[in-house]
PDB file of C-alpha atoms in Angstrom:
ATOM      1  CA  UNK A 124      97.132 132.251 105.180  1.00  0.00           C
ATOM      2  CA  UNK A 125      98.223 129.186 103.010  1.00  0.00           C
ATOM      3  CA  UNK A 126      97.713 128.826  99.453  1.00  0.00           C
ATOM      4  CA  UNK A 127      98.781 126.663  96.514  1.00  0.00           C
ATOM      5  CA  UNK A 128      98.708 127.478  92.979  1.00  0.00           C
ATOM      6  CA  UNK A 129      99.063 124.873  90.297  1.00  0.00           C
ATOM      7  CA  UNK A 130      98.754 125.072  86.499  1.00  0.00           C
ATOM      8  CA  UNK A 131      95.239 124.394  84.952  1.00  0.00           C
ATOM      9  CA  UNK A 132      94.572 121.462  83.007  1.00  0.00           C
ATOM     10  CA  UNK A 133      93.883 119.204  81.283  1.00  0.00           C
ATOM     11  CA  UNK A 134      97.360 118.583  80.116  1.00  0.00           C
ATOM     12  CA  UNK A 135      97.275 116.109  77.103  1.00  0.00           C
ATOM     13  CA  UNK A 136     100.470 114.419  76.317  1.00  0.00           C
ATOM     14  CA  UNK A 137     101.741 111.458  73.995  1.00  0.00           C
ATOM     15  CA  UNK A 138     103.223 108.625  75.682  1.00  0.00           C
ATOM     16  CA  UNK A 139     106.956 109.046  76.309  1.00  0.00           C
ATOM     17  CA  UNK A 140     106.652 112.685  76.340  1.00  0.00           C
ATOM     18  CA  UNK A 141     108.142 115.031  79.133  1.00  0.00           C
ATOM     19  CA  UNK A 142     105.621 116.209  81.778  1.00  0.00           C
ATOM     20  CA  UNK A 143     105.731 119.389  83.934  1.00  0.00           C
ATOM     21  CA  UNK A 144     103.268 120.547  86.187  1.00  0.00           C
ATOM     22  CA  UNK A 145     103.910 123.882  87.826  1.00  0.00           C
ATOM     23  CA  UNK A 146     103.156 124.577  91.590  1.00  0.00           C
ATOM     24  CA  UNK A 147     103.735 127.690  93.538  1.00  0.00           C
ATOM     25  CA  UNK A 148     102.704 128.270  97.147  1.00  0.00           C
ATOM     26  CA  UNK A 149     102.588 131.060  99.811  1.00  0.00           C
ATOM     27  CA  UNK A 150     102.692 129.842 103.580  1.00  0.00           C
ATOM     28  CA  UNK A 151     102.830 131.761 106.860  1.00  0.00           C
ATOM     29  CA  UNK A 152     104.786 129.012 108.495  1.00  0.00           C
ATOM     30  CA  UNK A 153     107.686 126.629 107.309  1.00  0.00           C
ATOM     31  CA  UNK A 154     105.836 124.138 104.754  1.00  0.00           C
ATOM     32  CA  UNK A 155     106.363 120.834 103.946  1.00  0.00           C
ATOM     33  CA  UNK A 156     105.271 120.218 100.124  1.00  0.00           C
ATOM     34  CA  UNK A 157     103.558 117.260  98.668  1.00  0.00           C
ATOM     35  CA  UNK A 158     102.289 116.054  95.433  1.00  0.00           C
ATOM     36  CA  UNK A 159      99.341 113.622  95.495  1.00  0.00           C
ATOM     37  CA  UNK A 160      97.747 111.794  92.487  1.00  0.00           C
ATOM     38  CA  UNK A 161      94.199 110.554  92.201  1.00  0.00           C
ATOM     39  CA  UNK A 162      93.568 107.883  89.536  1.00  0.00           C
ATOM     40  CA  UNK A 163      90.058 107.662  87.965  1.00  0.00           C
ATOM     41  CA  UNK A 164      87.518 106.341  90.564  1.00  0.00           C
ATOM     42  CA  UNK A 165      90.246 106.047  93.405  1.00  0.00           C
ATOM     43  CA  UNK A 166      91.298 108.163  96.425  1.00  0.00           C
ATOM     44  CA  UNK A 167      94.305 110.237  96.814  1.00  0.00           C
ATOM     45  CA  UNK A 168      97.638 108.706  97.061  1.00  0.00           C
ATOM     46  CA  UNK A 169     100.823 110.400  97.999  1.00  0.00           C
ATOM     47  CA  UNK A 170     103.174 110.582  95.159  1.00  0.00           C
ATOM     48  CA  UNK A 171     106.244 112.324  96.693  1.00  0.00           C
ATOM     49  CA  UNK A 172     107.051 114.982  99.280  1.00  0.00           C
ATOM     50  CA  UNK A 173     109.843 117.250 100.375  1.00  0.00           C
ATOM     51  CA  UNK A 174     110.053 118.564 103.862  1.00  0.00           C
ATOM     52  CA  UNK A 175     112.829 121.375 103.495  1.00  0.00           C
ATOM     53  CA  UNK A 176     114.193 123.746 101.086  1.00  0.00           C
ATOM     54  CA  UNK A 177     116.129 122.142  98.345  1.00  0.00           C
ATOM     55  CA  UNK A 178     115.132 118.588  99.089  1.00  0.00           C
ATOM     56  CA  UNK A 179     114.058 116.424  95.982  1.00  0.00           C
ATOM     57  CA  UNK A 180     111.042 114.125  96.398  1.00  0.00           C
ATOM     58  CA  UNK A 181     111.026 111.188  93.789  1.00  0.00           C
ATOM     59  CA  UNK A 182     108.850 108.498  93.070  1.00  0.00           C
ATOM     60  CA  UNK A 183     107.790 106.239  90.158  1.00  0.00           C
ATOM     61  CA  UNK A 184     109.899 108.190  87.760  1.00  0.00           C
ATOM     62  CA  UNK A 185     108.299 111.677  89.053  1.00  0.00           C
ATOM     63  CA  UNK A 186     110.600 114.281  90.764  1.00  0.00           C
ATOM     64  CA  UNK A 187     109.934 117.743  92.353  1.00  0.00           C
ATOM     65  CA  UNK A 188     112.224 119.783  94.023  1.00  0.00           C
ATOM     66  CA  UNK A 189     111.579 122.330  96.823  1.00  0.00           C
ATOM     67  CA  UNK A 190     112.531 125.701  95.832  1.00  0.00           C
ATOM     68  CA  UNK A 191     112.408 128.189  98.644  1.00  0.00           C
ATOM     69  CA  UNK A 192     113.683 131.165  96.446  1.00  0.00           C
ATOM     70  CA  UNK A 193     110.847 130.798  93.932  1.00  0.00           C
ATOM     71  CA  UNK A 194     108.355 129.183  96.415  1.00  0.00           C
ATOM     72  CA  UNK A 195     107.779 126.347  93.734  1.00  0.00           C
ATOM     73  CA  UNK A 196     107.440 122.718  93.813  1.00  0.00           C
ATOM     74  CA  UNK A 197     107.060 121.767  90.114  1.00  0.00           C
ATOM     75  CA  UNK A 198     106.405 118.057  89.221  1.00  0.00           C
ATOM     76  CA  UNK A 199     108.345 116.386  86.393  1.00  0.00           C
ATOM     77  CA  UNK A 200     108.546 113.142  84.789  1.00  0.00           C
ATOM     78  CA  UNK A 201     110.928 112.533  81.688  1.00  0.00           C
ATOM     79  CA  UNK A 202     108.620 109.814  79.905  1.00  0.00           C
ATOM     80  CA  UNK A 203     105.042 109.446  80.626  1.00  0.00           C
ATOM     81  CA  UNK A 204     103.055 106.453  80.175  1.00  0.00           C
ATOM     82  CA  UNK A 205      99.246 105.962  79.703  1.00  0.00           C
ATOM     83  CA  UNK A 206      98.902 104.725  83.244  1.00  0.00           C
ATOM     84  CA  UNK A 207      99.972 108.115  84.448  1.00  0.00           C
ATOM     85  CA  UNK A 208      96.732 109.576  83.220  1.00  0.00           C
ATOM     86  CA  UNK A 209      95.152 111.160  86.638  1.00  0.00           C
ATOM     87  CA  UNK A 210      94.673 114.315  88.366  1.00  0.00           C
ATOM     88  CA  UNK A 211      97.710 115.586  90.152  1.00  0.00           C
ATOM     89  CA  UNK A 212      97.326 117.635  93.536  1.00  0.00           C
ATOM     90  CA  UNK A 213     100.183 119.935  94.856  1.00  0.00           C
ATOM     91  CA  UNK A 214      99.535 120.425  98.643  1.00  0.00           C
ATOM     92  CA  UNK A 215     101.405 121.754 101.683  1.00  0.00           C
ATOM     93  CA  UNK A 216     101.012 121.763 105.339  1.00  0.00           C
ATOM     94  CA  UNK A 217     103.131 123.834 107.811  1.00  0.00           C
ATOM     95  CA  UNK A 218     104.455 123.450 111.355  1.00  0.00           C
ATOM     96  CA  UNK A 219     101.629 125.504 112.689  1.00  0.00           C
ATOM     97  CA  UNK A 220      98.756 123.861 110.656  1.00  0.00           C
ATOM     98  CA  UNK A 221      98.359 121.072 113.065  1.00  0.00           C
ATOM     99  CA  UNK A 222      98.169 118.495 110.082  1.00  0.00           C
ATOM    100  CA  UNK A 223      95.813 120.375 108.029  1.00  0.00           C
ATOM    101  CA  UNK A 224      96.502 120.464 104.433  1.00  0.00           C
ATOM    102  CA  UNK A 225      96.117 123.209 101.752  1.00  0.00           C
ATOM    103  CA  UNK A 226      95.558 121.847  98.242  1.00  0.00           C
ATOM    104  CA  UNK A 227      96.013 123.250  94.698  1.00  0.00           C
ATOM    105  CA  UNK A 228      93.118 122.993  92.250  1.00  0.00           C
ATOM    106  CA  UNK A 229      94.410 119.700  90.731  1.00  0.00           C
ATOM    107  CA  UNK A 230      95.763 119.327  87.209  1.00  0.00           C
ATOM    108  CA  UNK A 231      94.389 116.514  85.002  1.00  0.00           C
ATOM    109  CA  UNK A 232      96.855 114.751  82.987  1.00  0.00           C
ATOM    110  CA  UNK A 233      95.840 112.615  79.911  1.00  0.00           C
ATOM    111  CA  UNK A 234      98.343 110.462  78.014  1.00  0.00           C
ATOM    112  CA  UNK A 235      97.448 109.060  74.920  1.00  0.00           C
ATOM    113  CA  UNK A 236      98.935 106.005  73.220  1.00  0.00           C
TER     114      UNK A 236
ATOM    115  CA  UNK B 161     100.869 103.262 106.848  1.00  0.00           C
ATOM    116  CA  UNK B 162      97.147 103.334 107.419  1.00  0.00           C
ATOM    117  CA  UNK B 163      94.555 102.125 105.208  1.00  0.00           C
ATOM    118  CA  UNK B 164      91.114 104.109 105.290  1.00  0.00           C
ATOM    119  CA  UNK B 165      87.859 102.863 104.059  1.00  0.00           C
ATOM    120  CA  UNK B 166      84.553 104.746 103.867  1.00  0.00           C
ATOM    121  CA  UNK B 167      80.919 103.776 103.565  1.00  0.00           C
ATOM    122  CA  UNK B 168      78.998 104.369 101.505  1.00  0.00           C
ATOM    123  CA  UNK B 169      81.230 104.600  98.490  1.00  0.00           C
ATOM    124  CA  UNK B 170      78.412 106.431  96.757  1.00  0.00           C
ATOM    125  CA  UNK B 171      74.886 107.485  97.156  1.00  0.00           C
ATOM    126  CA  UNK B 172      72.228 109.437  95.429  1.00  0.00           C
ATOM    127  CA  UNK B 173      69.893 111.506  97.943  1.00  0.00           C
ATOM    128  CA  UNK B 174      67.150 113.541  97.878  1.00  0.00           C
ATOM    129  CA  UNK B 175      66.927 117.166  98.808  1.00  0.00           C
ATOM    130  CA  UNK B 176      66.270 118.079 102.516  1.00  0.00           C
ATOM    131  CA  UNK B 177      67.264 114.484 103.764  1.00  0.00           C
ATOM    132  CA  UNK B 178      70.499 113.725 105.378  1.00  0.00           C
ATOM    133  CA  UNK B 179      73.527 111.101 105.028  1.00  0.00           C
ATOM    134  CA  UNK B 180      75.867 110.034 107.308  1.00  0.00           C
ATOM    135  CA  UNK B 181      79.375 108.725 106.091  1.00  0.00           C
ATOM    136  CA  UNK B 182      81.374 106.420 108.073  1.00  0.00           C
ATOM    137  CA  UNK B 183      85.326 106.295 108.108  1.00  0.00           C
ATOM    138  CA  UNK B 184      87.410 103.550 109.339  1.00  0.00           C
ATOM    139  CA  UNK B 185      91.077 103.362 109.946  1.00  0.00           C
ATOM    140  CA  UNK B 186      92.881 100.146 110.222  1.00  0.00           C
ATOM    141  CA  UNK B 187      95.214 101.476 112.894  1.00  0.00           C
ATOM    142  CA  UNK B 188      94.831 104.181 115.673  1.00  0.00           C
ATOM    143  CA  UNK B 189      95.648 107.698 114.377  1.00  0.00           C
ATOM    144  CA  UNK B 190      96.096 110.787 116.365  1.00  0.00           C
ATOM    145  CA  UNK B 191      94.218 113.169 113.659  1.00  0.00           C
ATOM    146  CA  UNK B 192      91.448 112.711 111.462  1.00  0.00           C
ATOM    147  CA  UNK B 193      89.908 115.161 109.029  1.00  0.00           C
ATOM    148  CA  UNK B 194      87.041 115.477 106.558  1.00  0.00           C
ATOM    149  CA  UNK B 195      87.578 117.119 103.206  1.00  0.00           C
ATOM    150  CA  UNK B 196      85.199 118.126 100.470  1.00  0.00           C
ATOM    151  CA  UNK B 197      85.782 117.955  96.692  1.00  0.00           C
ATOM    152  CA  UNK B 198      83.332 119.778  94.593  1.00  0.00           C
ATOM    153  CA  UNK B 199      83.065 118.623  90.931  1.00  0.00           C
ATOM    154  CA  UNK B 200      86.132 119.742  89.137  1.00  0.00           C
ATOM    155  CA  UNK B 201      87.643 121.518  92.148  1.00  0.00           C
ATOM    156  CA  UNK B 202      90.208 120.779  94.674  1.00  0.00           C
ATOM    157  CA  UNK B 203      89.881 119.675  98.220  1.00  0.00           C
ATOM    158  CA  UNK B 204      88.546 121.855 100.896  1.00  0.00           C
ATOM    159  CA  UNK B 205      88.987 120.957 104.609  1.00  0.00           C
ATOM    160  CA  UNK B 206      85.607 120.866 106.313  1.00  0.00           C
ATOM    161  CA  UNK B 207      86.802 119.997 109.788  1.00  0.00           C
ATOM    162  CA  UNK B 208      89.237 118.361 112.365  1.00  0.00           C
ATOM    163  CA  UNK B 209      87.360 115.471 113.882  1.00  0.00           C
ATOM    164  CA  UNK B 210      88.478 115.402 117.789  1.00  0.00           C
ATOM    165  CA  UNK B 211      88.280 112.244 119.861  1.00  0.00           C
ATOM    166  CA  UNK B 212      85.885 112.671 122.596  1.00  0.00           C
ATOM    167  CA  UNK B 213      85.106 116.329 121.949  1.00  0.00           C
ATOM    168  CA  UNK B 214      83.316 118.508 119.375  1.00  0.00           C
ATOM    169  CA  UNK B 215      85.062 118.957 115.783  1.00  0.00           C
ATOM    170  CA  UNK B 216      86.869 121.995 114.825  1.00  0.00           C
ATOM    171  CA  UNK B 217      85.272 123.521 111.700  1.00  0.00           C
ATOM    172  CA  UNK B 218      86.930 125.558 109.145  1.00  0.00           C
ATOM    173  CA  UNK B 219      85.561 128.934 107.942  1.00  0.00           C
ATOM    174  CA  UNK B 220      82.313 128.394 106.065  1.00  0.00           C
ATOM    175  CA  UNK B 221      81.373 125.196 107.752  1.00  0.00           C
ATOM    176  CA  UNK B 222      79.061 124.678 110.695  1.00  0.00           C
ATOM    177  CA  UNK B 223      78.235 121.842 112.978  1.00  0.00           C
ATOM    178  CA  UNK B 224      74.710 122.025 112.185  1.00  0.00           C
ATOM    179  CA  UNK B 225      75.120 121.268 108.648  1.00  0.00           C
ATOM    180  CA  UNK B 226      78.024 118.917 109.041  1.00  0.00           C
ATOM    181  CA  UNK B 227      78.008 117.167 112.554  1.00  0.00           C
ATOM    182  CA  UNK B 228      81.004 115.062 113.043  1.00  0.00           C
ATOM    183  CA  UNK B 229      81.602 112.132 115.612  1.00  0.00           C
ATOM    184  CA  UNK B 230      84.712 110.776 116.622  1.00  0.00           C
ATOM    185  CA  UNK B 231      84.065 108.175 119.358  1.00  0.00           C
ATOM    186  CA  UNK B 232      87.583 106.574 119.223  1.00  0.00           C
ATOM    187  CA  UNK B 233      91.039 106.621 117.619  1.00  0.00           C
ATOM    188  CA  UNK B 234      90.086 104.715 114.457  1.00  0.00           C
ATOM    189  CA  UNK B 235      86.526 105.862 113.586  1.00  0.00           C
ATOM    190  CA  UNK B 236      84.613 108.950 112.595  1.00  0.00           C
ATOM    191  CA  UNK B 237      81.474 109.796 111.033  1.00  0.00           C
ATOM    192  CA  UNK B 238      80.506 112.905 108.920  1.00  0.00           C
ATOM    193  CA  UNK B 239      76.730 113.800 108.482  1.00  0.00           C
ATOM    194  CA  UNK B 240      75.695 116.008 105.586  1.00  0.00           C
ATOM    195  CA  UNK B 241      72.254 117.508 106.897  1.00  0.00           C
ATOM    196  CA  UNK B 242      69.318 118.823 105.202  1.00  0.00           C
ATOM    197  CA  UNK B 243      71.048 118.346 101.712  1.00  0.00           C
ATOM    198  CA  UNK B 244      70.604 120.563  98.616  1.00  0.00           C
ATOM    199  CA  UNK B 245      71.889 120.006  95.212  1.00  0.00           C
ATOM    200  CA  UNK B 246      75.017 122.368  96.118  1.00  0.00           C
ATOM    201  CA  UNK B 247      76.206 119.679  98.565  1.00  0.00           C
ATOM    202  CA  UNK B 248      76.942 117.100  95.630  1.00  0.00           C
ATOM    203  CA  UNK B 249      80.394 116.384  96.219  1.00  0.00           C
ATOM    204  CA  UNK B 250      83.119 113.717  97.028  1.00  0.00           C
ATOM    205  CA  UNK B 251      83.599 113.522 100.611  1.00  0.00           C
ATOM    206  CA  UNK B 252      87.044 112.485 101.832  1.00  0.00           C
ATOM    207  CA  UNK B 253      88.270 111.078 105.189  1.00  0.00           C
ATOM    208  CA  UNK B 254      91.727 111.599 106.005  1.00  0.00           C
ATOM    209  CA  UNK B 255      94.239 110.561 108.911  1.00  0.00           C
ATOM    210  CA  UNK B 256      97.649 111.030 110.091  1.00  0.00           C
ATOM    211  CA  UNK B 257      99.578 109.715 113.078  1.00  0.00           C
ATOM    212  CA  UNK B 258     100.466 113.201 114.341  1.00  0.00           C
ATOM    213  CA  UNK B 259     100.812 116.735 113.606  1.00  0.00           C
ATOM    214  CA  UNK B 260     104.594 116.566 113.023  1.00  0.00           C
ATOM    215  CA  UNK B 261     105.831 117.257 109.510  1.00  0.00           C
ATOM    216  CA  UNK B 262     107.113 113.682 109.085  1.00  0.00           C
ATOM    217  CA  UNK B 263     103.916 112.125 109.786  1.00  0.00           C
ATOM    218  CA  UNK B 264     102.173 110.930 106.473  1.00  0.00           C
ATOM    219  CA  UNK B 265      98.594 111.990 105.555  1.00  0.00           C
ATOM    220  CA  UNK B 266      96.371 109.221 104.335  1.00  0.00           C
ATOM    221  CA  UNK B 267      93.004 109.513 102.460  1.00  0.00           C
ATOM    222  CA  UNK B 268      90.180 107.343 102.131  1.00  0.00           C
ATOM    223  CA  UNK B 269      88.602 106.337  98.801  1.00  0.00           C
ATOM    224  CA  UNK B 270      85.892 109.109  99.182  1.00  0.00           C
ATOM    225  CA  UNK B 271      82.081 108.985  99.140  1.00  0.00           C
ATOM    226  CA  UNK B 272      80.629 110.369  96.045  1.00  0.00           C
ATOM    227  CA  UNK B 273      77.387 112.220  96.910  1.00  0.00           C
ATOM    228  CA  UNK B 274      74.753 113.293  94.432  1.00  0.00           C
ATOM    229  CA  UNK B 275      71.806 115.368  95.714  1.00  0.00           C
ATOM    230  CA  UNK B 276      68.668 115.511  93.498  1.00  0.00           C
TER     231      UNK B 276
END
């Protein structure tokens, strides 16, 4: 079956630090990969996505590259802000999943001033 | 894009009772799903809500415990039946325009359920 593994949190950083959250996956079909963000008290929001190998998704200064050879989709941001404090979820869906998503465990990120 | 609203946003319920959660999408969508997010854990798919027919449940979830309705292309309900404290979770409704990989998945704000 499909699975997503992401690094455990919480990750605590100072403002303007570099952020990396590791995500690796296994998939039976051909996956599309996503990062979702959940701010405190809010629902999930799509942060970025990549639908084929070597694609780079980017949004709000965050980037992730779909690496088929290492089955990874690591999230990075060069300079985090306090407003980036949230829980980040890596997720995938495949062409034979009929729209169903598999989520990672989520990584809480805390950015301090 | 699609905007999803859920009611109630939160509730505290007694053991043995049932709660029905409503999900409303502001546009017609092909697919609707219900997820559960237990405290400190990831999202787990409960079922796919099928319009006009019985929902399709994932392993570990059964219709008697989580009956789902979807009368049209914009609305669905999830009932959590005969609740126990283990049912305390956030329940999220999700929707997408189609099963294709280019269709974006949208999520509601969630319903935070606490069972005493």
